mmCIF file of C-alpha atoms in Angstrom:
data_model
loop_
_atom_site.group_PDB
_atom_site.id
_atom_site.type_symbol
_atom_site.label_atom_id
_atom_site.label_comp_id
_atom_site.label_asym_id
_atom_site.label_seq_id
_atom_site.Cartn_x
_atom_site.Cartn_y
_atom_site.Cartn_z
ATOM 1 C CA UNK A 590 -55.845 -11.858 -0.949
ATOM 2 C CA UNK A 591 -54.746 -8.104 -1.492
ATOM 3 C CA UNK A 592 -52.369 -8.896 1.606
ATOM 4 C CA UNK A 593 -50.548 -11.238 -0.443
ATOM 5 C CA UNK A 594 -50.859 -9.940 -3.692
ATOM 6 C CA UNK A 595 -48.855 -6.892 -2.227
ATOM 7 C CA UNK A 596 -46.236 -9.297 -0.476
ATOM 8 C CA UNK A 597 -45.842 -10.622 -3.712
ATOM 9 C CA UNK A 598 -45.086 -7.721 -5.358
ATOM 10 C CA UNK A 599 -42.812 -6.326 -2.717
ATOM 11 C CA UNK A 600 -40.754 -9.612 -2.709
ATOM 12 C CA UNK A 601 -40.564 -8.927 -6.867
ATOM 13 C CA UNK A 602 -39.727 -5.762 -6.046
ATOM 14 C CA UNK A 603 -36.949 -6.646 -3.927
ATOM 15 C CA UNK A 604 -35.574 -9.285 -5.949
ATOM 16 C CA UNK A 605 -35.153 -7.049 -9.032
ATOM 17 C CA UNK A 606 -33.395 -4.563 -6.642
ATOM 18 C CA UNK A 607 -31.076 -6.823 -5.513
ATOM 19 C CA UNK A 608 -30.473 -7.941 -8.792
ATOM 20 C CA UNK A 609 -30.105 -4.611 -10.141
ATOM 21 C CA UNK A 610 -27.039 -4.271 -6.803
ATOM 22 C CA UNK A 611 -25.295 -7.007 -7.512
ATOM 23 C CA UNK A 612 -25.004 -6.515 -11.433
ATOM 24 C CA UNK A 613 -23.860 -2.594 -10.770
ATOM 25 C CA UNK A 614 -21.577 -3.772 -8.147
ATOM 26 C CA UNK A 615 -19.476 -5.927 -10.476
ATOM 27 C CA UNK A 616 -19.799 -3.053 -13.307
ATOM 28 C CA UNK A 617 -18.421 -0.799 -11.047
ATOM 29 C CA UNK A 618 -15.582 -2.788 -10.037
ATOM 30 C CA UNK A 619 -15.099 -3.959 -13.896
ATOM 31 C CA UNK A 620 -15.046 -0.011 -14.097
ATOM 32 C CA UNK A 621 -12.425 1.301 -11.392
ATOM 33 C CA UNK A 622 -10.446 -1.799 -9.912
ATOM 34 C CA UNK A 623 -10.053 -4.228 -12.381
ATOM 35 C CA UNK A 624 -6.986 -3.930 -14.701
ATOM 36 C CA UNK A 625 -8.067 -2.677 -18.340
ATOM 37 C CA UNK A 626 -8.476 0.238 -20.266
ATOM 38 C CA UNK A 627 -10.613 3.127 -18.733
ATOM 39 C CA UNK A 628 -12.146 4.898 -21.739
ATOM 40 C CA UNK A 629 -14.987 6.422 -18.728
ATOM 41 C CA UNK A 630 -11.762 8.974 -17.723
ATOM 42 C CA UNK A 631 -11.734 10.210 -21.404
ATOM 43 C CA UNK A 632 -12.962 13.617 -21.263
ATOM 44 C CA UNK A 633 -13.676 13.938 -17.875
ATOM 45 C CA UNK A 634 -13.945 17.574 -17.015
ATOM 46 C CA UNK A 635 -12.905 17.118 -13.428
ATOM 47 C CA UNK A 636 -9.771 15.970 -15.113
ATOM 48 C CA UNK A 637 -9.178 18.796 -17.434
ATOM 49 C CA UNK A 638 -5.822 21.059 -16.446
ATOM 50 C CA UNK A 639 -4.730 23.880 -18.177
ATOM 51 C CA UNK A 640 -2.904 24.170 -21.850
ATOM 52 C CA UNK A 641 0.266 24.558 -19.889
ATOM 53 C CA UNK A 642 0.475 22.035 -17.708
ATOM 54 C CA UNK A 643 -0.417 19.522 -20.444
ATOM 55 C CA UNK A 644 2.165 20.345 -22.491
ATOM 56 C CA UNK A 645 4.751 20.185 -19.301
ATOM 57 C CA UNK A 646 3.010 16.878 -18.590
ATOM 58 C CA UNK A 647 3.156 15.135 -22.280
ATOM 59 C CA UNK A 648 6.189 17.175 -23.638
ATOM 60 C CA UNK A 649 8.196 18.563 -20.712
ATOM 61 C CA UNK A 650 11.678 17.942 -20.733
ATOM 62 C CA UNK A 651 11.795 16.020 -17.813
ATOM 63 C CA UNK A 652 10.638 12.856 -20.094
ATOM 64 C CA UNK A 653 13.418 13.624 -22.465
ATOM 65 C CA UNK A 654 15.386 13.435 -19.114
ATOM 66 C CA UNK A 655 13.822 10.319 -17.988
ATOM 67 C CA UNK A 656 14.531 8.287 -21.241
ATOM 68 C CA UNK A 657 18.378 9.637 -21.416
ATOM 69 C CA UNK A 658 18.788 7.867 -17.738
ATOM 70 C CA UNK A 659 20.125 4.746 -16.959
ATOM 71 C CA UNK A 660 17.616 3.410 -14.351
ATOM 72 C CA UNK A 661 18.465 -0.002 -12.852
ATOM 73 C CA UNK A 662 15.644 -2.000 -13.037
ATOM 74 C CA UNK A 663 14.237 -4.330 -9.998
ATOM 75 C CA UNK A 664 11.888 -6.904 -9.484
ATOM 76 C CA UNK A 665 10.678 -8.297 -6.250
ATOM 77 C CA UNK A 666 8.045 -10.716 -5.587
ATOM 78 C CA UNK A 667 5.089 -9.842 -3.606
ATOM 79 C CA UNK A 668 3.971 -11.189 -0.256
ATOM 80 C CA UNK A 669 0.988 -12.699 -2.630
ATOM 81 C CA UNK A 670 3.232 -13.822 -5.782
ATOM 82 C CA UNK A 671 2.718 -10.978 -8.144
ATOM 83 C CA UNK A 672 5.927 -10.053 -9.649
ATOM 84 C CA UNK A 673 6.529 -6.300 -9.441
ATOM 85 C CA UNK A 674 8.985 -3.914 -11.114
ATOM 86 C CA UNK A 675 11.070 -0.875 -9.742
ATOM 87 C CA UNK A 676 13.408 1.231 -11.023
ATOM 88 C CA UNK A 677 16.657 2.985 -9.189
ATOM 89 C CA UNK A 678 18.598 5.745 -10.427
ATOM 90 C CA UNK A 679 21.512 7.045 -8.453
ATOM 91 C CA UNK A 680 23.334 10.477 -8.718
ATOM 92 C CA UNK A 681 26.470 11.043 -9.697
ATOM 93 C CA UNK A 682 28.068 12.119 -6.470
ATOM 94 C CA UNK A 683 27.612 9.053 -3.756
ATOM 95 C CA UNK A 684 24.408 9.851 -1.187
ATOM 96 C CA UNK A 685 23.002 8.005 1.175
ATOM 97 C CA UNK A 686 19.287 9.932 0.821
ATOM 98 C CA UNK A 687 17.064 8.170 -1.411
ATOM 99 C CA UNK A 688 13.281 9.453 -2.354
ATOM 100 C CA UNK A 689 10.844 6.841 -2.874
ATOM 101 C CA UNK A 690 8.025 7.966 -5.740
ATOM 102 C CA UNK A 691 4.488 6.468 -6.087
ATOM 103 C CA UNK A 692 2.386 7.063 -9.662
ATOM 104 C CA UNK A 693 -0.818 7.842 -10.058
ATOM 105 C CA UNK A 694 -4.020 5.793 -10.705
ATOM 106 C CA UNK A 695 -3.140 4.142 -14.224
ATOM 107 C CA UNK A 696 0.150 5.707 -14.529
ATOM 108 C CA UNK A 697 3.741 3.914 -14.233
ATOM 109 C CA UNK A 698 7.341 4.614 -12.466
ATOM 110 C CA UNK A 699 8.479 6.833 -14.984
ATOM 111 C CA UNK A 700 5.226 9.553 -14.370
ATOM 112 C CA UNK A 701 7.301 10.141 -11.327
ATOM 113 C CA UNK A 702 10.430 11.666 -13.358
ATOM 114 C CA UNK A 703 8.372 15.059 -13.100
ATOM 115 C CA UNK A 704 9.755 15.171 -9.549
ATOM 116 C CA UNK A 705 12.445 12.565 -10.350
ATOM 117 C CA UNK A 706 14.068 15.274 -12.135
ATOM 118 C CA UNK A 707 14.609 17.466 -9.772
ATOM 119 C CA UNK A 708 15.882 15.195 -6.896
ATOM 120 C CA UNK A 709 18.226 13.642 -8.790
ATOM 121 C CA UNK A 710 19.442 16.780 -10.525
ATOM 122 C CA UNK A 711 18.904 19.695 -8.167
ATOM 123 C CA UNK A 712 19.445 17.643 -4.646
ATOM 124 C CA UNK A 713 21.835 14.589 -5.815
ATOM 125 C CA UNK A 714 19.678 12.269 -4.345
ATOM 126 C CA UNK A 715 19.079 8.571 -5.249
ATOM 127 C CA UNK A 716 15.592 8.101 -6.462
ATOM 128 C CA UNK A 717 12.932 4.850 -6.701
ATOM 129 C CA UNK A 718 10.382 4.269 -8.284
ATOM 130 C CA UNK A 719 7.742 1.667 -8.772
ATOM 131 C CA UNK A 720 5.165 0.097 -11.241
ATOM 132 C CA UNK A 721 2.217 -0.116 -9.123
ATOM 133 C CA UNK A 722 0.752 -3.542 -9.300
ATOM 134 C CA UNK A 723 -1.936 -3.552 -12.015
ATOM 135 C CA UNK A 724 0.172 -1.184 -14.009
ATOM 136 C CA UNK A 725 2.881 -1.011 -16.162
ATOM 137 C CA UNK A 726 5.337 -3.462 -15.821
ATOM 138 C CA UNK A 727 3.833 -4.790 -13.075
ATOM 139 C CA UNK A 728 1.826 -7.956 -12.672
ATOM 140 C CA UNK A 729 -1.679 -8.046 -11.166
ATOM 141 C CA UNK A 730 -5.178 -7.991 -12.579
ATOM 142 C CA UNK A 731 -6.622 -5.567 -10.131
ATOM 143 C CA UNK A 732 -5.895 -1.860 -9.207
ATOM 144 C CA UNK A 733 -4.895 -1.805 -5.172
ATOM 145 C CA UNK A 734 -5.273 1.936 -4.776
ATOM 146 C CA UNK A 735 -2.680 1.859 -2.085
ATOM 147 C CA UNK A 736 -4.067 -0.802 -0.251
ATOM 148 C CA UNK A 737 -1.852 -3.959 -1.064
ATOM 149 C CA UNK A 738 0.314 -1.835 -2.685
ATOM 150 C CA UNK A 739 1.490 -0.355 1.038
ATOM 151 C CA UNK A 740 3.064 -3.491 1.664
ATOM 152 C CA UNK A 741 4.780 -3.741 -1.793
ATOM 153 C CA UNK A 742 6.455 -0.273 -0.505
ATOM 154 C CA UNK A 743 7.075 -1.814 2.366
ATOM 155 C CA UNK A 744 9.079 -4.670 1.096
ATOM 156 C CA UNK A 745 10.629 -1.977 -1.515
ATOM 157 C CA UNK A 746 12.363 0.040 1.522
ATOM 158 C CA UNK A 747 13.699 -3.461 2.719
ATOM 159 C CA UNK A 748 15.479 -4.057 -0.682
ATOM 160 C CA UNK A 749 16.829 -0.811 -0.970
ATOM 161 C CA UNK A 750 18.202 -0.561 3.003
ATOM 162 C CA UNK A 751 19.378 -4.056 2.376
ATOM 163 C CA UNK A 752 21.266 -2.992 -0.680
ATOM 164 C CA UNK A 753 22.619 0.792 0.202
ATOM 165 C CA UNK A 754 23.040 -0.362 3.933
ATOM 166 C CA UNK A 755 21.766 0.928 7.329
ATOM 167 C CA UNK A 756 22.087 4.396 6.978
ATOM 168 C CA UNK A 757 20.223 5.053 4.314
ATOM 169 C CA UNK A 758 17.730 7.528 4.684
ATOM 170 C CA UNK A 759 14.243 7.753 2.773
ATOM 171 C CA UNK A 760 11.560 9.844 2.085
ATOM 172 C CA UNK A 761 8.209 8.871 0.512
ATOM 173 C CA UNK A 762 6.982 11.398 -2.170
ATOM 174 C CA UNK A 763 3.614 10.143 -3.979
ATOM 175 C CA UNK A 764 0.442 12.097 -5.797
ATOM 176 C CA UNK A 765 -2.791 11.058 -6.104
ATOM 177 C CA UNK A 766 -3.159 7.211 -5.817
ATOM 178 C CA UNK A 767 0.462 7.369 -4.713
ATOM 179 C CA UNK A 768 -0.121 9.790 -2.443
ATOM 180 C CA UNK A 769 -2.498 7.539 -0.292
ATOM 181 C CA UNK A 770 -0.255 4.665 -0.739
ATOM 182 C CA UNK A 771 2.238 6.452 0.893
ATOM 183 C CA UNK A 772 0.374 7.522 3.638
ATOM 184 C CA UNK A 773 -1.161 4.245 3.790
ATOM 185 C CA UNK A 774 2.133 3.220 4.241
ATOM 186 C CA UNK A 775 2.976 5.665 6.990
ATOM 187 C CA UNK A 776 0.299 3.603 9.320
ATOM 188 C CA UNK A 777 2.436 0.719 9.394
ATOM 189 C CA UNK A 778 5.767 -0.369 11.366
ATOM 190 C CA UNK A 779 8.668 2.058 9.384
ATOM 191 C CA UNK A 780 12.465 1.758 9.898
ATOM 192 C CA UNK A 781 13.455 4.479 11.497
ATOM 193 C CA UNK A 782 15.583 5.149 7.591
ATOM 194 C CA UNK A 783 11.971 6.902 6.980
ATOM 195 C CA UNK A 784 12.578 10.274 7.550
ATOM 196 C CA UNK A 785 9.330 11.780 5.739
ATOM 197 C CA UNK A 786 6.574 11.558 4.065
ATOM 198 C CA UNK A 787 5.108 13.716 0.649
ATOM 199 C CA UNK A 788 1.628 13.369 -0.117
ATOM 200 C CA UNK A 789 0.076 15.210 -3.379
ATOM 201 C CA UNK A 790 -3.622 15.116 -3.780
ATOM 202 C CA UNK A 791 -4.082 12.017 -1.773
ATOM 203 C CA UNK A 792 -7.785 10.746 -1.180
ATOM 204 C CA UNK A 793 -8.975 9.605 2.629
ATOM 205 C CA UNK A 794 -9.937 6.599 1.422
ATOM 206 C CA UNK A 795 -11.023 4.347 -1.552
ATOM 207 C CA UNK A 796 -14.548 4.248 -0.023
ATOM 208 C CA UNK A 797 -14.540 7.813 0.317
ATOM 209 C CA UNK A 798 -13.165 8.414 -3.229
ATOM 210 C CA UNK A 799 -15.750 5.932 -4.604
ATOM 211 C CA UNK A 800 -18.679 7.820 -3.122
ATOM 212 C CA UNK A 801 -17.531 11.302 -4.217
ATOM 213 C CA UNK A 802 -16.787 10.063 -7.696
ATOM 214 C CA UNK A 803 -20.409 8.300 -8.132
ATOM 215 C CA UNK A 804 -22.250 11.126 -6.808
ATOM 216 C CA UNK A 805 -20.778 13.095 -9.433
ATOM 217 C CA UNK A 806 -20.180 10.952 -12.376
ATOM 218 C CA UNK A 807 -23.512 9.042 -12.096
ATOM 219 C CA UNK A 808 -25.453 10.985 -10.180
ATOM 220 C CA UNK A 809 -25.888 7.741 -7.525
ATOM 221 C CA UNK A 810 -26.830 7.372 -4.106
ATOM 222 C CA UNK A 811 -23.272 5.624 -2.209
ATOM 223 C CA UNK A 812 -26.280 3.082 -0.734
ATOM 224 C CA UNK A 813 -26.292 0.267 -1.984
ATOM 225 C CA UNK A 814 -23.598 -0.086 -4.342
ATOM 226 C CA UNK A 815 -20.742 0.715 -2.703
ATOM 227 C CA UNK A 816 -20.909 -1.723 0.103
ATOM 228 C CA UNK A 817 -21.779 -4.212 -2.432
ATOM 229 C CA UNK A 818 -18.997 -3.096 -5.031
ATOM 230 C CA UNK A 819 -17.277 -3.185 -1.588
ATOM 231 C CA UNK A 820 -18.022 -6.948 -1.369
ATOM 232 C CA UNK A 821 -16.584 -7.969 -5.000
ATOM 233 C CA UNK A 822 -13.575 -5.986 -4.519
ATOM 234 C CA UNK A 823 -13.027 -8.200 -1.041
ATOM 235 C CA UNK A 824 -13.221 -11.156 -3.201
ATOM 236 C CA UNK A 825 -11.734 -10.439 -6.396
ATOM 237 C CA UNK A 826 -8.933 -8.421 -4.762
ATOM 238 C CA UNK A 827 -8.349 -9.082 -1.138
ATOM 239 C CA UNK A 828 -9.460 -5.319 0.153
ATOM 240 C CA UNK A 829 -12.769 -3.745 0.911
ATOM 241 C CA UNK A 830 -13.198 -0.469 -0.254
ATOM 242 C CA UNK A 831 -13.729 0.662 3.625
ATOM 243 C CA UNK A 832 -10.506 -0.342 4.767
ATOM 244 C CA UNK A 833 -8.232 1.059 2.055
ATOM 245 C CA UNK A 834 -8.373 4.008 4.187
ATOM 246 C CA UNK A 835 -5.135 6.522 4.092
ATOM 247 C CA UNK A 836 -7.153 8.340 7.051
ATOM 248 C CA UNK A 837 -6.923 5.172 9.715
ATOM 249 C CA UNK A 838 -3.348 5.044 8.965
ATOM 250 C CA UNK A 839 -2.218 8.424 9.518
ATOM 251 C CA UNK A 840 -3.674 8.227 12.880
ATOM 252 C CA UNK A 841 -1.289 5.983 13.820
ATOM 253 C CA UNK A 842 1.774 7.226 11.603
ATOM 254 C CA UNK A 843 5.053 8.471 13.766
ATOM 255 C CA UNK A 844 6.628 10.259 10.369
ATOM 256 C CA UNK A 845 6.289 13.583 9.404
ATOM 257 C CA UNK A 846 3.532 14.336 6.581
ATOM 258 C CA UNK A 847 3.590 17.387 4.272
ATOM 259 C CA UNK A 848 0.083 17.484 2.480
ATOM 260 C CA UNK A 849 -0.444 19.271 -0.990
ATOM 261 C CA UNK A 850 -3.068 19.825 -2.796
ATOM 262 C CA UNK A 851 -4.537 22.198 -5.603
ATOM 263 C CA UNK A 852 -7.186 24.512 -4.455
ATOM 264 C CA UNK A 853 -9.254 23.698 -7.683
ATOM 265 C CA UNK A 854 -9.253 19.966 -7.432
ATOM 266 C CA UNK A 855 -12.610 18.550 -8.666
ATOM 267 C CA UNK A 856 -11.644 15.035 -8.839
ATOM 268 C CA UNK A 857 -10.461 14.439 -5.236
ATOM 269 C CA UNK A 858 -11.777 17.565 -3.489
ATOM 270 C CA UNK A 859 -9.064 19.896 -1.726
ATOM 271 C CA UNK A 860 -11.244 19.059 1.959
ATOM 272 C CA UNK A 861 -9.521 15.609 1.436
ATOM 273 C CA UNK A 862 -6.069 16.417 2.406
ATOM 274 C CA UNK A 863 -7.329 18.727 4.988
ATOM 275 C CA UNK A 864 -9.248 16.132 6.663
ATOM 276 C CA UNK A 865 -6.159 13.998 6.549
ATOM 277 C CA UNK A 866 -3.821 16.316 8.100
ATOM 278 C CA UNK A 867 -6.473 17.449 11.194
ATOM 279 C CA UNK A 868 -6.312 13.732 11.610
ATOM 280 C CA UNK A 869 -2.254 12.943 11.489
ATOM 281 C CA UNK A 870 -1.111 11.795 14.748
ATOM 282 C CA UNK A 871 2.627 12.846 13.729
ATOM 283 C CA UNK A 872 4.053 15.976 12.671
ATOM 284 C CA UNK A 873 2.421 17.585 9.455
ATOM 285 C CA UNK A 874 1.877 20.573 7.332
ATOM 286 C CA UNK A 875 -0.499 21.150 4.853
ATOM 287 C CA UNK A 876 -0.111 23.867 1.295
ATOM 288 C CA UNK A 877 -3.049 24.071 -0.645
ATOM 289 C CA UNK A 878 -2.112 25.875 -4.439
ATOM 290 C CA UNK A 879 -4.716 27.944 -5.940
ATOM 291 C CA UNK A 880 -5.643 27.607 -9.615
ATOM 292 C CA UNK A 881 -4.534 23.967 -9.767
ATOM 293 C CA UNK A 882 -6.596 20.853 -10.773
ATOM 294 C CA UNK A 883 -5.775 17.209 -9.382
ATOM 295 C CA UNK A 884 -1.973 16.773 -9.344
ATOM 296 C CA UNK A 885 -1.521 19.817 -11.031
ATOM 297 C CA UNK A 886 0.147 22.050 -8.075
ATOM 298 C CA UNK A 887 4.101 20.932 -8.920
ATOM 299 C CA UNK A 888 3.655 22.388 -12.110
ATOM 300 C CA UNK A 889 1.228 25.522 -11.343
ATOM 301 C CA UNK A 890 3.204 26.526 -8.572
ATOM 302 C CA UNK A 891 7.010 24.827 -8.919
ATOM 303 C CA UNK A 892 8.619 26.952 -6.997
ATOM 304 C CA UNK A 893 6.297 27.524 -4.336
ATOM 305 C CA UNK A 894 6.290 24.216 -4.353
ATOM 306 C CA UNK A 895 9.893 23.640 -4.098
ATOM 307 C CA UNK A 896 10.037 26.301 -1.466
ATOM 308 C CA UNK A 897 8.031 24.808 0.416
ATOM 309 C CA UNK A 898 8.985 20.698 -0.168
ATOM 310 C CA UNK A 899 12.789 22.178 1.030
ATOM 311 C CA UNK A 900 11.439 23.987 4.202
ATOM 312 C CA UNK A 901 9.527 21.022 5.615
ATOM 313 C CA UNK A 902 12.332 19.090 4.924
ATOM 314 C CA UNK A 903 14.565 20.895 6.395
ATOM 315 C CA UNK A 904 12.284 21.622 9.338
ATOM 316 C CA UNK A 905 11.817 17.396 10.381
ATOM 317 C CA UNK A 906 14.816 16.101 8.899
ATOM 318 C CA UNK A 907 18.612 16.714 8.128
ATOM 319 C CA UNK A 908 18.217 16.945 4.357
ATOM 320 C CA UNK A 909 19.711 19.817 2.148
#
């Protein structure tokens, strides 16, 4: 009788548990992937960045810049029917160089104007940029954290070779959730028009990201949720957190990477990118900026960082 009393209670047990998994994995996604407002980022202290760069960030000139441009906008259709938006700008003297951007997580194309700026003005390059899907402009009801979105970019270089012709040449240039979309992109089949790739504070992967951030926002064990959160995401929006992995791609990338990050990242740890460049099959580089938060090194360090974006550029490619 005790025998099964105890069976009984262990099968309760385990029901509840499992209960308890599945309705945290579908908060969690509700939390991170699915497209609404994120009121759990407000206040965040592994967000916080210095009075400075907030100011350069909400009031900079660069967004006066950005709204006295005359971007042309695009819209392509994704391999899955979403319609997305993009933006070109090109500079006033002809060039056949064109820098590809990629926001943030829950940012849009125009975020991207902080570097934007300076390629267009400073370099006379064409720039792009690109409402990820689930933001912005941009349909979708789920955030892709560089996952689907890859293949947007991919389908994004096609339009703009097709339009500016054969001999256009591109680089990537992405931070944060842009940066691992671009080096998720780097994994796959490039045109040889990719000439390099810029990641800022990229993460190794979503899974990876996930863990860190729910150790140290909810103090939770990884086991079980993730690889049940895992399971929604797979069904609500066509990934698993496991492969929406920036590190498995750059094993297999053939362009060259330079990886940046701030030495005082909290919210995707500085060990991130440096796991991700021991791990690049191609050519790569890695600066790390001290005294700067998540995506903070452009404006902590802008002309180290210049210095160095000009350097590496010059080092795998013919750009000036």
């Amino acid at each position: 009788m005790k025998r099964k009393k105890w069976l009984k209670i262990g099968i309760g047990l385990f029901v509840i548990l499992l209960i308890i998994d599945i309705v945290a994995s579908f908060y969690f996604y509700q939390l991170a992937i699915d497209r609404n407002k994120k009121d759990f980022l407000q206040g965040n202290e592994d967000l916080e960045v210095s009075a400075e760069t907030m100011e350069v960030l909400l009031e900079g000139d660069w967004r006066t810049w950005v709204d006295q441009q005359d971007f042309s906008e695009w819209t392509m259709t994704s391999n899955d029917g979403l319609e997305l938006k993009g933006y070109y700008l090109e500079p006033e003297k002809p060039s056949n160089k064109v820098v590809v951007m990629a926001h943030g997580y829950l940012g849009n194309a125009m975020d991207m104007g902080l570097f934007g700026q300076y390629y267009s003005e400073q370099k006379g390059y064409n720039i792009f940029t690109a409402d990820a899907r689930g933001h912005g402009a941009s349909e979708g009801d789920y955030i892709g954290f560089g996952w689907h979105d890859r293949l947007d970019y991919l389908d994004w270089i096609d339009q703009i070779i097709a339009k500016y012709g054969k001999d256009t040449e591109i680089i990537l240039h992405g931070v944060s959730m842009g940066a691992a979309t671009v080096l998720m992109t780097s994994g796959e089949e490039l045109p040889d028009n990719v000439k390099a790739v810029i990641a800022d504070s990229p993460y190794t992967s979503v899974y990876d990201l996930f863990a860190y951030q729910m150790d140290r926002m909810f103090h939770l064990p990884s086991v079980p949720f993730l690889p049940s959160t895992s399971v929604v995401a797979k069904m609500r929006a066509g990934y698993s957190l496991q492969e929406a992995s920036a590190l498995d791609q750059v094993k297999k990338a053939d362009v060259p990477i330079l990886y940046i990050h701030g030495e005082s990242d909290t919210f995707v740890p500085t060990n991130m990118s440096e796991k991700l460049y021991e791990n690049t099959k191609s050519d790569a580089e890695l600066m790390t900026v001290e005294n700067a938060n998540h995506g903070e090194p452009f404006v902590v360090a802008k002309e180290k960082y210049i210095n160095k974006l000009n350097a590496f550029l010059s080092e795998y490619t013919d750009w000036q």
